[in-house]
């Protein structure tokens, strides 16, 4: 470990509280190329995998690139499939629209919710609100967000979202105030997924819905790409989840799981190629390639048939706070 990075050691498993861990892997930082080696350990009792030791909460921002643009981009406008999925007056989709929606939701980084309650949605890790909250606001939802970056929150606020600076573990809005809470690739970044899920549960009204996505540690991509798999993203991804550990986390927090399935988006393929290319060629390619993502969309739709075997690259969940 390099000097100067404040580290902490997790003594008890965040999921089950047990204290015996086995070392599993040692990873380099594939994004910022720092000198540290990060150790992934597995809890002997519940099989949760996590980075230990890890940067403290105050040290972690130094491991994130600051790539927010200085100007506020115009709000993203809803497309026709977003209306079919999430508009207040959207009729129940017929067979054709159900198929179309299934495909669109599956290749989209975000899953757009059906209208729920009064249409109050909280996106944790909202960034500047672009793409997700912008679209929902455009469809009549009242949009709330939490995000660690002050600059991103300033942008989100300028676009009319109720956004605050903070972490997923803290609770920023009233108990039982939200109809839908979403976390797109956030839980693996938190210092305590348990606290983050407990906070989501309290913020949702009874009958409210939590929708989230995390990398799937039991995916075929994780097996194929090894240390180049995109979620071997130490020390930003502090936890790796399987269907079993994520289910236990959600049920312990009080949620009832409505859907848990895997998907494979184009981003994960593209990042694995990037990690391999950087290692082989000595390059320091950091950004996602929109071009590679766009050209692989069709291929991904075909290859992601592996999702039917539960080994897609990501776990996507809809859970409910029981009424
Ligand atoms: Zn455990």
Short mmCIF file of C-alpha atoms and ligand atoms in Angstrom, two decimals:
data_model
loop_
_atom_site.label_atom_id
_atom_site.label_comp_id
_atom_site.label_asym_id
_atom_site.label_seq_id
_atom_site.Cartn_x
_atom_site.Cartn_y
_atom_site.Cartn_z
CA UNK A 1 0.00 0.00 0.00
CA UNK A 2 1.26 3.44 -0.77
CA UNK A 3 1.88 5.86 2.07
CA UNK A 4 -0.67 8.59 2.55
CA UNK A 5 -3.87 6.71 1.71
CA UNK A 6 -6.02 6.41 4.84
CA UNK A 7 -7.11 2.76 5.09
CA UNK A 8 -9.51 0.95 7.39
CA UNK A 9 -9.95 -2.74 8.06
CA UNK A 10 -13.44 -4.21 8.26
CA UNK A 11 -13.44 -6.48 11.34
CA UNK A 12 -17.01 -7.80 10.97
CA UNK A 13 -18.82 -8.80 7.77
CA UNK A 14 -21.31 -6.12 6.70
CA UNK A 15 -23.91 -8.76 5.82
CA UNK A 16 -23.73 -11.41 8.58
CA UNK A 17 -21.44 -9.90 11.24
CA UNK A 18 -19.03 -12.84 11.22
CA UNK A 19 -15.33 -12.15 11.65
CA UNK A 20 -13.47 -14.83 9.62
CA UNK A 21 -12.50 -13.99 6.06
CA UNK A 22 -10.47 -15.83 3.44
CA UNK A 23 -8.26 -13.94 0.97
CA UNK A 24 -9.48 -14.51 -2.62
CA UNK A 25 -7.79 -12.13 -5.09
CA UNK A 26 -5.38 -9.25 -5.36
CA UNK A 27 -6.24 -6.49 -7.81
CA UNK A 28 -4.60 -3.46 -9.37
CA UNK A 29 -6.45 -0.21 -9.96
CA UNK A 30 -7.46 -0.58 -13.64
CA UNK A 31 -8.80 2.96 -13.92
CA UNK A 32 -6.34 5.31 -12.20
CA UNK A 33 -3.33 2.93 -12.40
CA UNK A 34 -2.18 3.63 -8.81
CA UNK A 35 0.59 1.53 -7.21
CA UNK A 36 -1.67 -0.12 -4.58
CA UNK A 37 -2.75 -3.76 -4.59
CA UNK A 38 -6.25 -4.32 -3.26
CA UNK A 39 -7.19 -7.56 -1.56
CA UNK A 40 -10.60 -9.13 -2.09
CA UNK A 41 -11.69 -11.36 0.80
CA UNK A 42 -14.64 -13.69 1.27
CA UNK A 43 -16.68 -14.08 4.45
CA UNK A 44 -16.47 -17.75 5.49
CA UNK A 45 -20.05 -17.73 6.75
CA UNK A 46 -22.18 -15.87 4.17
CA UNK A 47 -19.74 -15.85 1.17
CA UNK A 48 -19.93 -12.08 0.73
CA UNK A 49 -16.86 -10.79 -1.15
CA UNK A 50 -15.35 -7.39 -0.36
CA UNK A 51 -12.18 -5.31 -0.46
CA UNK A 52 -10.31 -5.39 2.86
CA UNK A 53 -8.56 -3.24 3.97
CA UNK A 54 -10.08 -0.36 2.02
CA UNK A 55 -9.83 3.44 1.80
CA UNK A 56 -11.81 5.27 4.50
CA UNK A 57 -14.88 7.32 3.54
CA UNK A 58 -12.82 10.50 3.58
CA UNK A 59 -10.03 8.97 1.47
CA UNK A 60 -12.26 7.39 -1.17
CA UNK A 61 -12.91 10.54 -3.31
CA UNK A 62 -9.23 10.56 -4.35
CA UNK A 63 -9.92 7.27 -6.17
CA UNK A 64 -12.61 8.78 -8.40
CA UNK A 65 -11.74 10.70 -11.55
CA UNK A 66 -13.33 14.15 -11.61
CA UNK A 67 -14.89 14.21 -15.03
CA UNK A 68 -18.01 16.32 -14.63
CA UNK A 69 -18.27 18.94 -17.38
CA UNK A 70 -18.19 22.56 -16.20
CA UNK A 71 -21.38 23.51 -18.00
CA UNK A 72 -24.91 22.25 -17.37
CA UNK A 73 -26.03 20.09 -20.29
CA UNK A 74 -29.65 20.58 -21.44
CA UNK A 75 -32.11 18.12 -19.90
CA UNK A 76 -32.47 14.78 -21.73
CA UNK A 77 -35.93 14.49 -23.31
CA UNK A 78 -38.07 11.33 -22.94
CA UNK A 79 -38.26 9.03 -25.97
CA UNK A 80 -41.39 7.20 -27.04
CA UNK A 81 -40.44 3.97 -25.21
CA UNK A 82 -39.87 5.94 -21.99
CA UNK A 83 -43.47 7.19 -22.29
CA UNK A 84 -44.76 3.64 -22.76
CA UNK A 85 -42.74 2.53 -19.70
CA UNK A 86 -43.15 5.37 -17.20
CA UNK A 87 -45.73 8.02 -18.12
CA UNK A 88 -48.58 8.52 -15.63
CA UNK A 89 -51.26 7.90 -18.26
CA UNK A 90 -49.39 5.03 -20.01
CA UNK A 91 -51.93 2.28 -20.74
CA UNK A 92 -51.02 -1.30 -19.83
CA UNK A 93 -48.81 -2.35 -22.77
CA UNK A 94 -50.09 -4.92 -25.28
CA UNK A 95 -47.98 -7.85 -26.45
CA UNK A 96 -45.93 -5.88 -29.02
CA UNK A 97 -45.13 -3.08 -26.57
CA UNK A 98 -44.33 -5.57 -23.82
CA UNK A 99 -41.73 -7.23 -26.05
CA UNK A 100 -40.36 -3.89 -27.19
CA UNK A 101 -40.17 -2.63 -23.61
CA UNK A 102 -38.51 -5.80 -22.40
CA UNK A 103 -35.77 -5.37 -25.01
CA UNK A 104 -35.33 -1.63 -24.42
CA UNK A 105 -35.21 -2.00 -20.63
CA UNK A 106 -32.74 -4.84 -21.00
CA UNK A 107 -30.20 -2.93 -23.09
CA UNK A 108 -30.69 0.30 -21.12
CA UNK A 109 -28.31 1.07 -18.24
CA UNK A 110 -31.37 2.25 -16.29
CA UNK A 111 -34.67 0.50 -15.79
CA UNK A 112 -37.60 2.89 -16.06
CA UNK A 113 -40.40 2.22 -13.52
CA UNK A 114 -44.11 2.06 -14.15
CA UNK A 115 -45.95 4.98 -12.58
CA UNK A 116 -46.26 4.37 -8.85
CA UNK A 117 -48.31 6.25 -6.21
CA UNK A 118 -47.87 10.02 -6.57
CA UNK A 119 -44.82 9.63 -8.82
CA UNK A 120 -42.13 10.64 -6.30
CA UNK A 121 -38.84 9.06 -7.31
CA UNK A 122 -35.49 9.22 -5.50
CA UNK A 123 -32.38 8.24 -7.46
CA UNK A 124 -29.38 7.55 -5.22
CA UNK A 125 -26.17 8.29 -7.10
CA UNK A 126 -28.07 10.59 -9.46
CA UNK A 127 -25.06 12.39 -10.93
CA UNK A 128 -26.26 15.54 -12.67
CA UNK A 129 -29.68 13.94 -13.25
CA UNK A 130 -28.94 13.44 -16.95
CA UNK A 131 -30.65 10.58 -18.76
CA UNK A 132 -32.57 9.09 -15.83
CA UNK A 133 -34.11 11.81 -13.63
CA UNK A 134 -34.40 14.19 -16.60
CA UNK A 135 -36.50 11.65 -18.48
CA UNK A 136 -38.72 10.89 -15.48
CA UNK A 137 -39.23 14.58 -14.74
CA UNK A 138 -40.15 15.06 -18.40
CA UNK A 139 -42.86 12.42 -17.87
CA UNK A 140 -44.37 14.15 -14.84
CA UNK A 141 -42.50 12.51 -11.94
CA UNK A 142 -41.28 14.60 -8.99
CA UNK A 143 -37.57 13.88 -8.93
CA UNK A 144 -35.18 13.65 -5.97
CA UNK A 145 -31.51 12.75 -5.97
CA UNK A 146 -28.51 12.05 -3.74
CA UNK A 147 -24.98 12.34 -5.06
CA UNK A 148 -21.52 12.78 -3.46
CA UNK A 149 -20.30 15.35 -6.01
CA UNK A 150 -21.22 18.98 -5.24
CA UNK A 151 -20.74 19.95 -8.87
CA UNK A 152 -23.12 17.26 -10.10
CA UNK A 153 -25.71 18.31 -7.50
CA UNK A 154 -25.45 21.94 -8.67
CA UNK A 155 -26.17 20.74 -12.23
CA UNK A 156 -29.07 18.54 -11.14
CA UNK A 157 -30.59 21.38 -9.10
CA UNK A 158 -30.29 23.77 -12.05
CA UNK A 159 -32.46 21.32 -14.03
CA UNK A 160 -35.18 21.29 -11.38
CA UNK A 161 -34.35 18.06 -9.51
CA UNK A 162 -34.43 18.10 -5.68
CA UNK A 163 -30.85 16.96 -5.28
CA UNK A 164 -28.62 16.93 -2.19
CA UNK A 165 -24.95 16.13 -1.56
CA UNK A 166 -24.41 12.99 0.49
CA UNK A 167 -23.84 9.25 0.62
CA UNK A 168 -26.24 6.35 0.12
CA UNK A 169 -25.90 5.25 3.76
CA UNK A 170 -27.26 8.52 5.19
CA UNK A 171 -30.98 9.25 5.00
CA UNK A 172 -31.66 12.59 3.33
CA UNK A 173 -35.44 12.63 2.91
CA UNK A 174 -38.39 11.97 5.25
CA UNK A 175 -39.49 8.49 6.30
CA UNK A 176 -42.10 6.99 3.95
CA UNK A 177 -41.84 9.91 1.52
CA UNK A 178 -40.96 8.15 -1.77
CA UNK A 179 -42.93 5.93 -4.16
CA UNK A 180 -39.85 4.63 -5.98
CA UNK A 181 -36.17 4.56 -4.94
CA UNK A 182 -33.51 3.59 -7.48
CA UNK A 183 -29.78 2.80 -7.24
CA UNK A 184 -28.02 2.10 -10.53
CA UNK A 185 -24.62 0.64 -9.78
CA UNK A 186 -24.31 2.34 -6.41
CA UNK A 187 -24.43 -0.41 -3.77
CA UNK A 188 -21.04 -1.87 -4.74
CA UNK A 189 -19.50 1.59 -4.12
CA UNK A 190 -20.89 2.09 -0.61
CA UNK A 191 -18.97 1.45 2.62
CA UNK A 192 -22.02 -0.34 4.06
CA UNK A 193 -24.64 -1.83 1.71
CA UNK A 194 -26.60 -2.82 4.84
CA UNK A 195 -26.95 0.80 5.98
CA UNK A 196 -27.76 1.97 2.44
CA UNK A 197 -30.61 -0.57 2.09
CA UNK A 198 -31.97 0.23 5.56
CA UNK A 199 -32.05 3.89 4.60
CA UNK A 200 -33.89 3.08 1.30
CA UNK A 201 -36.43 1.04 3.25
CA UNK A 202 -37.22 3.88 5.67
CA UNK A 203 -37.53 6.45 2.85
CA UNK A 204 -40.01 4.34 0.87
CA UNK A 205 -43.70 4.43 1.70
CA UNK A 206 -45.24 1.00 2.45
CA UNK A 207 -45.95 -0.52 -0.97
CA UNK A 208 -43.14 1.57 -2.48
CA UNK A 209 -40.62 0.05 -4.83
CA UNK A 210 -36.83 -0.24 -4.80
CA UNK A 211 -35.14 -0.86 -8.15
CA UNK A 212 -31.42 -1.47 -8.34
CA UNK A 213 -28.61 -2.98 -10.34
CA UNK A 214 -25.17 -4.29 -9.25
CA UNK A 215 -22.45 -6.35 -10.98
CA UNK A 216 -23.00 -10.12 -10.73
CA UNK A 217 -19.98 -11.83 -9.16
CA UNK A 218 -21.33 -15.18 -10.42
CA UNK A 219 -21.45 -13.98 -14.04
CA UNK A 220 -19.90 -15.69 -17.04
CA UNK A 221 -17.99 -12.46 -17.76
CA UNK A 222 -16.34 -12.54 -14.31
CA UNK A 223 -15.21 -16.10 -15.06
CA UNK A 224 -14.04 -15.34 -18.62
CA UNK A 225 -12.22 -12.06 -18.05
CA UNK A 226 -10.74 -12.73 -14.58
CA UNK A 227 -9.00 -9.65 -13.21
CA UNK A 228 -10.00 -7.68 -16.32
CA UNK A 229 -13.69 -8.05 -15.59
CA UNK A 230 -15.10 -4.55 -15.37
CA UNK A 231 -16.31 -4.95 -11.80
CA UNK A 232 -12.81 -5.80 -10.54
CA UNK A 233 -12.77 -2.04 -10.10
CA UNK A 234 -10.87 -1.71 -6.84
CA UNK A 235 -10.99 0.36 -4.75
CA UNK A 236 -14.19 1.90 -6.16
CA UNK A 237 -16.18 -1.35 -6.08
CA UNK A 238 -15.85 -2.30 -2.40
CA UNK A 239 -18.33 -5.22 -2.55
CA UNK A 240 -19.12 -8.03 -5.03
CA UNK A 241 -22.61 -9.53 -4.88
CA UNK A 242 -24.19 -12.79 -5.94
CA UNK A 243 -27.89 -13.54 -6.19
CA UNK A 244 -27.63 -15.22 -2.77
CA UNK A 245 -25.84 -12.43 -0.90
CA UNK A 246 -27.96 -9.67 -2.50
CA UNK A 247 -31.18 -11.53 -1.65
CA UNK A 248 -30.09 -11.91 1.97
CA UNK A 249 -29.17 -8.20 2.18
CA UNK A 250 -32.59 -7.15 0.83
CA UNK A 251 -34.60 -9.53 3.00
CA UNK A 252 -32.63 -8.54 6.12
CA UNK A 253 -33.54 -4.89 5.40
CA UNK A 254 -37.24 -5.88 5.28
CA UNK A 255 -37.81 -5.95 1.50
CA UNK A 256 -39.88 -8.47 -0.40
CA UNK A 257 -38.22 -9.33 -3.71
CA UNK A 258 -40.53 -9.02 -6.72
CA UNK A 259 -37.97 -9.71 -9.44
CA UNK A 260 -34.29 -10.65 -9.46
CA UNK A 261 -32.69 -11.45 -12.77
CA UNK A 262 -29.45 -10.95 -14.61
CA UNK A 263 -28.73 -8.89 -17.70
CA UNK A 264 -25.67 -8.03 -19.76
CA UNK A 265 -25.16 -4.50 -21.07
CA UNK A 266 -22.60 -3.39 -23.64
CA UNK A 267 -20.63 -1.29 -21.13
CA UNK A 268 -19.23 -4.29 -19.28
CA UNK A 269 -17.78 -5.90 -22.44
CA UNK A 270 -16.23 -2.66 -23.54
CA UNK A 271 -14.53 -2.10 -20.16
CA UNK A 272 -13.03 -5.60 -20.15
CA UNK A 273 -11.48 -4.94 -23.60
CA UNK A 274 -10.16 -1.65 -22.26
CA UNK A 275 -8.49 -3.34 -19.26
CA UNK A 276 -6.83 -5.95 -21.49
CA UNK A 277 -5.70 -3.37 -24.06
CA UNK A 278 -4.21 -1.14 -21.36
CA UNK A 279 -2.23 -4.05 -19.91
CA UNK A 280 -1.00 -5.42 -23.24
CA UNK A 281 -0.22 -2.10 -24.91
CA UNK A 282 0.81 -0.10 -21.84
CA UNK A 283 -1.84 2.50 -22.72
CA UNK A 284 -3.91 4.45 -20.18
CA UNK A 285 -7.29 4.41 -21.88
CA UNK A 286 -9.78 5.55 -19.20
CA UNK A 287 -13.02 6.59 -20.87
CA UNK A 288 -15.87 4.41 -22.01
CA UNK A 289 -16.05 4.23 -25.79
CA UNK A 290 -19.56 5.25 -26.87
CA UNK A 291 -18.70 3.93 -30.33
CA UNK A 292 -17.81 0.42 -29.06
CA UNK A 293 -20.90 0.42 -26.85
CA UNK A 294 -23.18 1.40 -29.74
CA UNK A 295 -21.76 -1.09 -32.24
CA UNK A 296 -21.94 -3.95 -29.75
CA UNK A 297 -25.58 -3.37 -28.72
CA UNK A 298 -26.97 -5.93 -31.17
CA UNK A 299 -24.29 -8.51 -30.37
CA UNK A 300 -24.87 -8.01 -26.66
CA UNK A 301 -28.59 -8.60 -27.09
CA UNK A 302 -27.77 -12.02 -28.60
CA UNK A 303 -24.90 -13.01 -26.28
CA UNK A 304 -26.82 -11.94 -23.22
CA UNK A 305 -28.99 -15.02 -23.64
CA UNK A 306 -26.70 -16.30 -20.83
CA UNK A 307 -28.97 -14.29 -18.53
CA UNK A 308 -31.45 -17.16 -18.66
CA UNK A 309 -28.89 -19.25 -16.78
CA UNK A 310 -28.46 -16.58 -14.08
CA UNK A 311 -24.94 -15.69 -15.21
CA UNK A 312 -25.52 -12.32 -16.93
CA UNK A 313 -23.05 -9.56 -16.03
CA UNK A 314 -25.41 -7.65 -13.74
CA UNK A 315 -28.08 -8.42 -11.16
CA UNK A 316 -31.22 -6.36 -11.53
CA UNK A 317 -33.78 -6.30 -8.75
CA UNK A 318 -37.21 -4.93 -8.07
CA UNK A 319 -38.09 -5.16 -4.38
CA UNK A 320 -40.99 -3.82 -2.39
CA UNK A 321 -41.45 -2.42 1.07
CA UNK A 322 -44.43 -4.57 2.12
CA UNK A 323 -47.64 -2.57 2.60
ZN1 LIG B 1 -20.69 -12.68 6.16
#
